[in-house]
mmCIF file of C-alpha atoms in Angstrom:
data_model
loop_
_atom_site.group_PDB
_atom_site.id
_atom_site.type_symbol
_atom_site.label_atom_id
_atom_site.label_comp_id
_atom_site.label_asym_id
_atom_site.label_seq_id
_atom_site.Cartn_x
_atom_site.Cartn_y
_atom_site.Cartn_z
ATOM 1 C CA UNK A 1 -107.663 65.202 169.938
ATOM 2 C CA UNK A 2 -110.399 63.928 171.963
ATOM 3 C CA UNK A 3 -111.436 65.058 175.480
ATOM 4 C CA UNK A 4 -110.147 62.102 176.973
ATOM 5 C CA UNK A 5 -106.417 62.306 175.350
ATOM 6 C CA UNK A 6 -106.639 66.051 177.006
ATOM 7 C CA UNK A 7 -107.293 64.347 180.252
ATOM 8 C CA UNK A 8 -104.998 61.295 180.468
ATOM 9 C CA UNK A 9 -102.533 64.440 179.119
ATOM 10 C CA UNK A 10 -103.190 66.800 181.767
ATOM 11 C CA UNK A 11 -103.257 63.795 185.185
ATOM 12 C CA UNK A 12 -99.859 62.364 183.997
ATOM 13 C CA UNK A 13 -98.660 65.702 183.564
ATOM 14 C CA UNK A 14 -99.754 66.903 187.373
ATOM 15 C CA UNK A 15 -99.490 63.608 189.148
ATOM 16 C CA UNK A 16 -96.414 61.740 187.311
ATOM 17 C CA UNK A 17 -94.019 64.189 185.424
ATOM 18 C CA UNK A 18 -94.832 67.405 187.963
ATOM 19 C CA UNK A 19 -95.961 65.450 191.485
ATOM 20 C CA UNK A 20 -97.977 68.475 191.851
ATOM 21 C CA UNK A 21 -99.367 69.095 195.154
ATOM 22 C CA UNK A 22 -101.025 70.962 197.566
ATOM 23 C CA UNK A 23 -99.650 75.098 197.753
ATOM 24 C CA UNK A 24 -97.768 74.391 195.167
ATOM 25 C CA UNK A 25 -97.263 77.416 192.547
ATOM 26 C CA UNK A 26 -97.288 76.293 189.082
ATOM 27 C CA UNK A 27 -96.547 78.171 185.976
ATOM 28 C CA UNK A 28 -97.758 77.028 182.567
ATOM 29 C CA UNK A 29 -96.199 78.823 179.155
ATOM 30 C CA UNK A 30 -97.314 78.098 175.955
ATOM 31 C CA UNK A 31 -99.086 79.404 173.175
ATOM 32 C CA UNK A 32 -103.177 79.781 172.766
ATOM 33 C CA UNK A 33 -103.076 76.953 170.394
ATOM 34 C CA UNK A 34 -102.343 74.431 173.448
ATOM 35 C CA UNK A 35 -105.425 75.689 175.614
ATOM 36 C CA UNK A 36 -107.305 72.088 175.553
ATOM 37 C CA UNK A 37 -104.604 71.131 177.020
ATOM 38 C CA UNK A 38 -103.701 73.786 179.555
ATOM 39 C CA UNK A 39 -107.632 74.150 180.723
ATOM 40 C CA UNK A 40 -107.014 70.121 182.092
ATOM 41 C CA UNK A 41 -103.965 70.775 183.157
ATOM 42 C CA UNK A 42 -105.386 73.479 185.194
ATOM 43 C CA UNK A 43 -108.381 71.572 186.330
ATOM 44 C CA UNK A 44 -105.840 68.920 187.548
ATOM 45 C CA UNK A 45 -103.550 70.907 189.746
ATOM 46 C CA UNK A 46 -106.495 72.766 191.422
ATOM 47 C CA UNK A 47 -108.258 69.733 192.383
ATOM 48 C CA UNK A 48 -105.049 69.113 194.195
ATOM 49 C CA UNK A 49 -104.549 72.409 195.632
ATOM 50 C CA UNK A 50 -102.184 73.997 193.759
ATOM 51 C CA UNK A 51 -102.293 77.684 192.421
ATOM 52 C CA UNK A 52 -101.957 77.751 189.025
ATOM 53 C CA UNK A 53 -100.438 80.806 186.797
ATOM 54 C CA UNK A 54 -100.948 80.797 183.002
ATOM 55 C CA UNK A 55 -99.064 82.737 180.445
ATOM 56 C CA UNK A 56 -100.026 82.313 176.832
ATOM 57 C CA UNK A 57 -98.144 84.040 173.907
ATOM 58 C CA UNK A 58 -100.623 85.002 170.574
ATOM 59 C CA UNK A 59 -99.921 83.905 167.253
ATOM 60 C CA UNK A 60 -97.157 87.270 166.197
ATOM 61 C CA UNK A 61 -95.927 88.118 169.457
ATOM 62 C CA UNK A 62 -92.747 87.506 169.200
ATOM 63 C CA UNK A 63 -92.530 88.074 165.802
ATOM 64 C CA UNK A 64 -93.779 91.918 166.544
ATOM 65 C CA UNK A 65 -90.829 91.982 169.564
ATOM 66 C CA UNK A 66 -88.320 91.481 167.402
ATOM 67 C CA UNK A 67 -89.127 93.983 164.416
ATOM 68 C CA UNK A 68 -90.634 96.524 166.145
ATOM 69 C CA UNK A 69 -88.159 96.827 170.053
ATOM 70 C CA UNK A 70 -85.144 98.449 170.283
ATOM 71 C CA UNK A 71 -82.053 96.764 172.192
ATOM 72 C CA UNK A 72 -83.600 98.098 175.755
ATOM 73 C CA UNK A 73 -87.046 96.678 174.761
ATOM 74 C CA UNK A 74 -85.291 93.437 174.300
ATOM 75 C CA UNK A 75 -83.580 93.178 177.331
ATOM 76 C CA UNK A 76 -86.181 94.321 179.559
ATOM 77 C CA UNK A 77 -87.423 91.592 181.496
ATOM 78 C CA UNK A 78 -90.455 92.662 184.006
ATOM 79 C CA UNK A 79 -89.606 92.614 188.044
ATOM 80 C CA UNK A 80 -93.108 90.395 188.112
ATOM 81 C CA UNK A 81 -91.243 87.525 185.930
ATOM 82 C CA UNK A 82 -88.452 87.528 187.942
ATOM 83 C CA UNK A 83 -90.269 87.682 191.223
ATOM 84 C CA UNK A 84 -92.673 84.771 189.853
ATOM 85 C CA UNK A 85 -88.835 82.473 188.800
ATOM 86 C CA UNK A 86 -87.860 82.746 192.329
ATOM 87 C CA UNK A 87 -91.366 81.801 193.736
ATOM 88 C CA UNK A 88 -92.703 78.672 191.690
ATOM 89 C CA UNK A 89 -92.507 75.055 192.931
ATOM 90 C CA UNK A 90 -93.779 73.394 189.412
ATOM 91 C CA UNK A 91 -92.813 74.852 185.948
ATOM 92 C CA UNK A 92 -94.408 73.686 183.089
ATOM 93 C CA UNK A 93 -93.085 74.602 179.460
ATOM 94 C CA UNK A 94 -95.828 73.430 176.559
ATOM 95 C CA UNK A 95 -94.524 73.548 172.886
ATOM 96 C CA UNK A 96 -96.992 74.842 170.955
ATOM 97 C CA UNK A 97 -95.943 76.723 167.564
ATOM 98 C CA UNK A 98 -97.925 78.500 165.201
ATOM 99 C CA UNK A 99 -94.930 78.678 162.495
ATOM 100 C CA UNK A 100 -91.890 76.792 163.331
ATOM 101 C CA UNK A 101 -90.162 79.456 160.875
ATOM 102 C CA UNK A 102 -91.557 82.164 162.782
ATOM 103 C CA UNK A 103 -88.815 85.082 163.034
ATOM 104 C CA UNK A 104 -86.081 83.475 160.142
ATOM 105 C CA UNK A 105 -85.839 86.716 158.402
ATOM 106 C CA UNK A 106 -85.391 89.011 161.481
ATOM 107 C CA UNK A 107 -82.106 90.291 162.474
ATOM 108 C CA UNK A 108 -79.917 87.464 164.594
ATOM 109 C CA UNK A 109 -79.064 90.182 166.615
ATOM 110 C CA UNK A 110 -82.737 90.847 167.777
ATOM 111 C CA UNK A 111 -82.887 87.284 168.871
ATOM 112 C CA UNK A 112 -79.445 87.484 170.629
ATOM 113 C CA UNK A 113 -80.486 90.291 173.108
ATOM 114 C CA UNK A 114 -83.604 88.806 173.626
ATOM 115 C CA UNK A 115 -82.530 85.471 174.244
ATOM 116 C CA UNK A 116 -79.432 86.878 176.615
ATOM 117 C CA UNK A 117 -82.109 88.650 178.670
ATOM 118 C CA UNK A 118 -84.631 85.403 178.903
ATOM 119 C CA UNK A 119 -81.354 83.415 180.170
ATOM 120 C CA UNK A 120 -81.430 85.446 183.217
ATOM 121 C CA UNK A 121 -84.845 83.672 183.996
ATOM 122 C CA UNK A 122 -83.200 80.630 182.959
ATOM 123 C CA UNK A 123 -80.179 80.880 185.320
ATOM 124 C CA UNK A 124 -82.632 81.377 188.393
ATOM 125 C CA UNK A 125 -84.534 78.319 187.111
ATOM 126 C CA UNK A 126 -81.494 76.009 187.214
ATOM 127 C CA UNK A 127 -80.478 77.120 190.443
ATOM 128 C CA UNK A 128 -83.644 76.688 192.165
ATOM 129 C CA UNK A 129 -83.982 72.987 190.315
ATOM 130 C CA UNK A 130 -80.817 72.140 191.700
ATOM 131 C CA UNK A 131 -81.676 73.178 194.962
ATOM 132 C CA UNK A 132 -84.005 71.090 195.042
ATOM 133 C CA UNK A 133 -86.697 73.786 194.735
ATOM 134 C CA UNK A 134 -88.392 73.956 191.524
ATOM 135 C CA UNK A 135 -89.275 71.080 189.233
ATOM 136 C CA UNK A 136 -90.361 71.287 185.793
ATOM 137 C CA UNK A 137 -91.312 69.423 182.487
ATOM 138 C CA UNK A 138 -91.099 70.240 178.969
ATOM 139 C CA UNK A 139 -93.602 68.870 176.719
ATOM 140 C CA UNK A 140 -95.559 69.484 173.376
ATOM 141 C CA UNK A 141 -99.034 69.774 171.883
ATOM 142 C CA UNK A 142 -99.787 68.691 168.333
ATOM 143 C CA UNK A 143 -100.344 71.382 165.869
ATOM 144 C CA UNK A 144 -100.251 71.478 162.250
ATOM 145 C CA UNK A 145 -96.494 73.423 162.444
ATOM 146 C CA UNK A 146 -95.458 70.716 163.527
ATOM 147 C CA UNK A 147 -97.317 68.094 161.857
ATOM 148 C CA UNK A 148 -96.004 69.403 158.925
ATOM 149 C CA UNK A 149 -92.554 69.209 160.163
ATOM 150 C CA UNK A 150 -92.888 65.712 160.415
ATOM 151 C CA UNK A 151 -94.554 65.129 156.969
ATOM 152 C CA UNK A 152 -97.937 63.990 158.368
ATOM 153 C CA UNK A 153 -101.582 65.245 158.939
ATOM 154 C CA UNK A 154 -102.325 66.286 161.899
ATOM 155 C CA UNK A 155 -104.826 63.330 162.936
ATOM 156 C CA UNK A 156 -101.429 61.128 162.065
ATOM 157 C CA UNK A 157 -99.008 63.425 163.819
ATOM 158 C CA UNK A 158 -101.442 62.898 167.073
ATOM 159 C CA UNK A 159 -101.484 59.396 167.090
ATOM 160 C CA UNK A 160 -97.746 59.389 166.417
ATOM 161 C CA UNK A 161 -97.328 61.950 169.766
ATOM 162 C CA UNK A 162 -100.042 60.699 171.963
ATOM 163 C CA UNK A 163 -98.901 57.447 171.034
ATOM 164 C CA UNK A 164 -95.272 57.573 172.338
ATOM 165 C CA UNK A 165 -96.551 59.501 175.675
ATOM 166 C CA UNK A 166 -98.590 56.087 176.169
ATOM 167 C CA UNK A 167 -101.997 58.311 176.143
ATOM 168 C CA UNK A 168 -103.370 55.487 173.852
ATOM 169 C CA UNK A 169 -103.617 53.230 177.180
ATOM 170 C CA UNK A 170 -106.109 53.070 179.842
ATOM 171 C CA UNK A 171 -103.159 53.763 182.452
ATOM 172 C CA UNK A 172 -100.057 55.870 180.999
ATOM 173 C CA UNK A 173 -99.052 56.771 184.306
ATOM 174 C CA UNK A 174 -98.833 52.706 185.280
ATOM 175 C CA UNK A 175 -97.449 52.663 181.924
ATOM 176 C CA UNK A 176 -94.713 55.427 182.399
ATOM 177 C CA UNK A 177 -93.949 53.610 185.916
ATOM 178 C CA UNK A 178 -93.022 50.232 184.289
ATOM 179 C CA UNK A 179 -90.848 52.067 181.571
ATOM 180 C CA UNK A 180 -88.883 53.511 184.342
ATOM 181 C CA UNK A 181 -88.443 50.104 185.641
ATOM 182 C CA UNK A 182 -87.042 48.800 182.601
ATOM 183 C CA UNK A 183 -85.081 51.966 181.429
ATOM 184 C CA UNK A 184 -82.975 51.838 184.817
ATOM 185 C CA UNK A 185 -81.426 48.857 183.661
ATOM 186 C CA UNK A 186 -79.977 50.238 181.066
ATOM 187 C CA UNK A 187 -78.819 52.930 183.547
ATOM 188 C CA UNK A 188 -77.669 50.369 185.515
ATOM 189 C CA UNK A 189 -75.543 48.452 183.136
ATOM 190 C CA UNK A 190 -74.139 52.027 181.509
ATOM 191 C CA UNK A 191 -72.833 53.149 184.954
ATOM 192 C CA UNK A 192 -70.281 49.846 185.212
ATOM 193 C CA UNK A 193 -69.243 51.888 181.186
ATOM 194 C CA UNK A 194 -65.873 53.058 180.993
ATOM 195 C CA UNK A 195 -65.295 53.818 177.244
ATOM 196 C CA UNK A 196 -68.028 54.908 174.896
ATOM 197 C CA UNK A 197 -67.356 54.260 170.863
ATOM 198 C CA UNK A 198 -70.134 55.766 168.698
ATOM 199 C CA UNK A 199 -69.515 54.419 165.043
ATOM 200 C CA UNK A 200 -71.916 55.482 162.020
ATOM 201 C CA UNK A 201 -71.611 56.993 158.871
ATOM 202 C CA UNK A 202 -69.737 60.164 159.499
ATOM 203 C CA UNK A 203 -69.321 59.466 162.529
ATOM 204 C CA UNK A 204 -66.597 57.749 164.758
ATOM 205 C CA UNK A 205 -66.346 59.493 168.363
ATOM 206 C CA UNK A 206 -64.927 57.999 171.812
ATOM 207 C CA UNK A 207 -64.982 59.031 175.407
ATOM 208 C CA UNK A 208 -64.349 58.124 178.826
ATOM 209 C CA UNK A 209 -67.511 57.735 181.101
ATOM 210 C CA UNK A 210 -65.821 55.945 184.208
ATOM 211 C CA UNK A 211 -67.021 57.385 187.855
ATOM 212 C CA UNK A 212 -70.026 59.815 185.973
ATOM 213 C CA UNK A 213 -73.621 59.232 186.993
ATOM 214 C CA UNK A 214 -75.923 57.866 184.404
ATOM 215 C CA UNK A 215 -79.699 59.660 184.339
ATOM 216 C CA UNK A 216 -83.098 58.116 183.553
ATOM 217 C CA UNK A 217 -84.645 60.383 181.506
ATOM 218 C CA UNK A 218 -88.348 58.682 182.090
ATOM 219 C CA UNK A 219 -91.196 61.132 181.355
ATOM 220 C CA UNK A 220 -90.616 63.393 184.185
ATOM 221 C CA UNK A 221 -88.316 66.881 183.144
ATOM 222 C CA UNK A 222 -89.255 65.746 179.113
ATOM 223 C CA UNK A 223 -92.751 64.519 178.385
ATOM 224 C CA UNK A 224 -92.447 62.093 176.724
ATOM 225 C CA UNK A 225 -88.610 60.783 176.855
ATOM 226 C CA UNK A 226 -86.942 57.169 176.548
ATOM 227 C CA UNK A 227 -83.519 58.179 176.968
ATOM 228 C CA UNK A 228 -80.371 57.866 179.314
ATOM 229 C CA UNK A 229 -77.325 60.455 179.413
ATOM 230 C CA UNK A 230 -74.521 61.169 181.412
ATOM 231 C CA UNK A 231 -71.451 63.679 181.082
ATOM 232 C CA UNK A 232 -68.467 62.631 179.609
ATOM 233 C CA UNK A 233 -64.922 63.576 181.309
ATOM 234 C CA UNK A 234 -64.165 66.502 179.560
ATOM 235 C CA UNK A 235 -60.938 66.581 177.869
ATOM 236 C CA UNK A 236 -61.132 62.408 176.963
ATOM 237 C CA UNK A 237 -63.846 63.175 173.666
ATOM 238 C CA UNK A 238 -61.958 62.947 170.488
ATOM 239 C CA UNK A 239 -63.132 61.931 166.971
ATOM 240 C CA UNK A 240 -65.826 63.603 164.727
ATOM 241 C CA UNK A 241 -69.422 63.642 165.085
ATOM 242 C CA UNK A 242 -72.493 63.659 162.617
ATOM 243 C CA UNK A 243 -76.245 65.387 162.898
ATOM 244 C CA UNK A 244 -77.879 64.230 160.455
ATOM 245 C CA UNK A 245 -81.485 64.989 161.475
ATOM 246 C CA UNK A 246 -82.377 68.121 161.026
ATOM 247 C CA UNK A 247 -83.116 70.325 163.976
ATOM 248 C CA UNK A 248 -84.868 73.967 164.217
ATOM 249 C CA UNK A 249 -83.890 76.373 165.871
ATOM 250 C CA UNK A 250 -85.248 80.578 165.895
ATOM 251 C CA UNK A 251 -87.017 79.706 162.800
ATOM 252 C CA UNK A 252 -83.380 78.183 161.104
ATOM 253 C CA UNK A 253 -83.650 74.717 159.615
ATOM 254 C CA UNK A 254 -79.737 73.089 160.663
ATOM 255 C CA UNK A 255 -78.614 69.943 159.372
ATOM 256 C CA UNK A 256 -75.751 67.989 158.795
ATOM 257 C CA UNK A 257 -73.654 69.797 161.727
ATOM 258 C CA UNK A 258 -70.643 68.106 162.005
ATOM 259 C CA UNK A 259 -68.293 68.499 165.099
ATOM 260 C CA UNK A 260 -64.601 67.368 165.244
ATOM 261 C CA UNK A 261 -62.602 66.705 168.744
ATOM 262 C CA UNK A 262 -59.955 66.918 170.235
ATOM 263 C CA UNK A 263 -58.747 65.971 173.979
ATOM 264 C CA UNK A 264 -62.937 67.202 174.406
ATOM 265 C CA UNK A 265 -62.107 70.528 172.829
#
């Protein structure tokens, strides 16, 4: 990636998805592969007076967690962390794997106590966005994981990436402004929606949307996006559902999940 993709990266990242600010405390968490990106990113939000924290994980740590702690290893989560979720203003998540499989063979267990203790952080994030007192964007960087995922090189998995995040103009934030534009119609028409019927092989699922909000997902929690959701009412869902693409998740490839409903249970 060039040093210009890093840049146009890093200013729609501060100034469209984040609105970062001045005094605002930003955290950025991702792995060491990703640090073109996060040395912009951190140029960016100083320039506009925020203070910046960066956390980046090593290529094995987690792996080494999981064989080597014992269940109070696991669940310890440092006062610092949980001091730092109740202060920040911006959070900014960057996926950046070195080995999507990483930790397939460890004990599900391991993961389980680990991941109940990270949800704590979690739970004080979601509060705090809902207040209206955090926000923060998930996005990726390009590495060959995750090229290979995708069945490409890594030059084409970069042009595929910084392609859809509209890096490839002279103005994605303009760019990511105008898709907003045109994605709220969609939200617009969705929200007059009373019945949803999804149809497809394997698949034939309806629900009842009527009074629920419908969201423009447009670049700013995701980076990138280019998609609208809302809630169903609960207990209307009934019919069976299809994944066909695969999906991975603690190292564990999952396809072809298939969910069956009734009255949304």
């Amino acid at each position: 990636m060039s040093d210009l993709m890093h840049q146009r990266f890093a200013k729609t990242i501060v100034q469209y998805s984040l609105g970062i600010g001045k005094d605002d405390l930003v955290s950025i968490r991702t792995t060491t592969l990703a640090v073109p990106l996060v040395r912009e990113v951190y140029r960016e939000a100083l320039r506009v007076g925020a203070n910046v924290l960066t956390r980046l994980s090593y290529e094995g740590e987690e792996e080494i967690l999981l064989q080597e702690a014992g269940s109070d290893q696991l669940g310890y989560l440092p006062e610092s962390l949980i001091a730092e979720a109740k202060t920040l203003t911006r959070r900014l998540a960057i996926s950046a794997p070195f080995n999507t499989r990483t930790g397939l063979s460890l004990a599900p267990e391991s993961h389980a106590v680990r991941a109940q203790a990270m949800a704590k952080l979690g739970g004080i994030h979601t509060a705090r966005s809902l207040a209206g007192e955090l926000r923060w964007c998930s996005t990726l960087f390009p590495t060959n994981a995750l090229a290979q995922e995708a069945g490409m090189s890594l030059t084409e998995y970069e042009a595929f990436v910084f392609g859809a995040m509209f890096l490839d103009r002279a103005d994605p934030i303009a760019a990511w402004m105008d898709f907003s534009v045109e994605q709220q119609s969609k939200v617009d028409y969705l929200d007059k929606v009373t019945t949803l019927r999804i149809v497809a092989k394997g698949t034939d699922i309806t629900m009842q949307v009527a009074g629920r909000n419908w969201m423009n997902s447009d670049g700013k929690r995701n980076f990138p996006s280019g998609e609208v959701f809302t809630g169903p009412i609960e207990d209307t869902v009934e019919g069976i559902i299809l994944f066909t693409f695969p999906s991975i998740r603690g190292g564990q490839e999952i396809a072809n999940a298939q969910l069956t409903f009734e009255k949304g249970k």
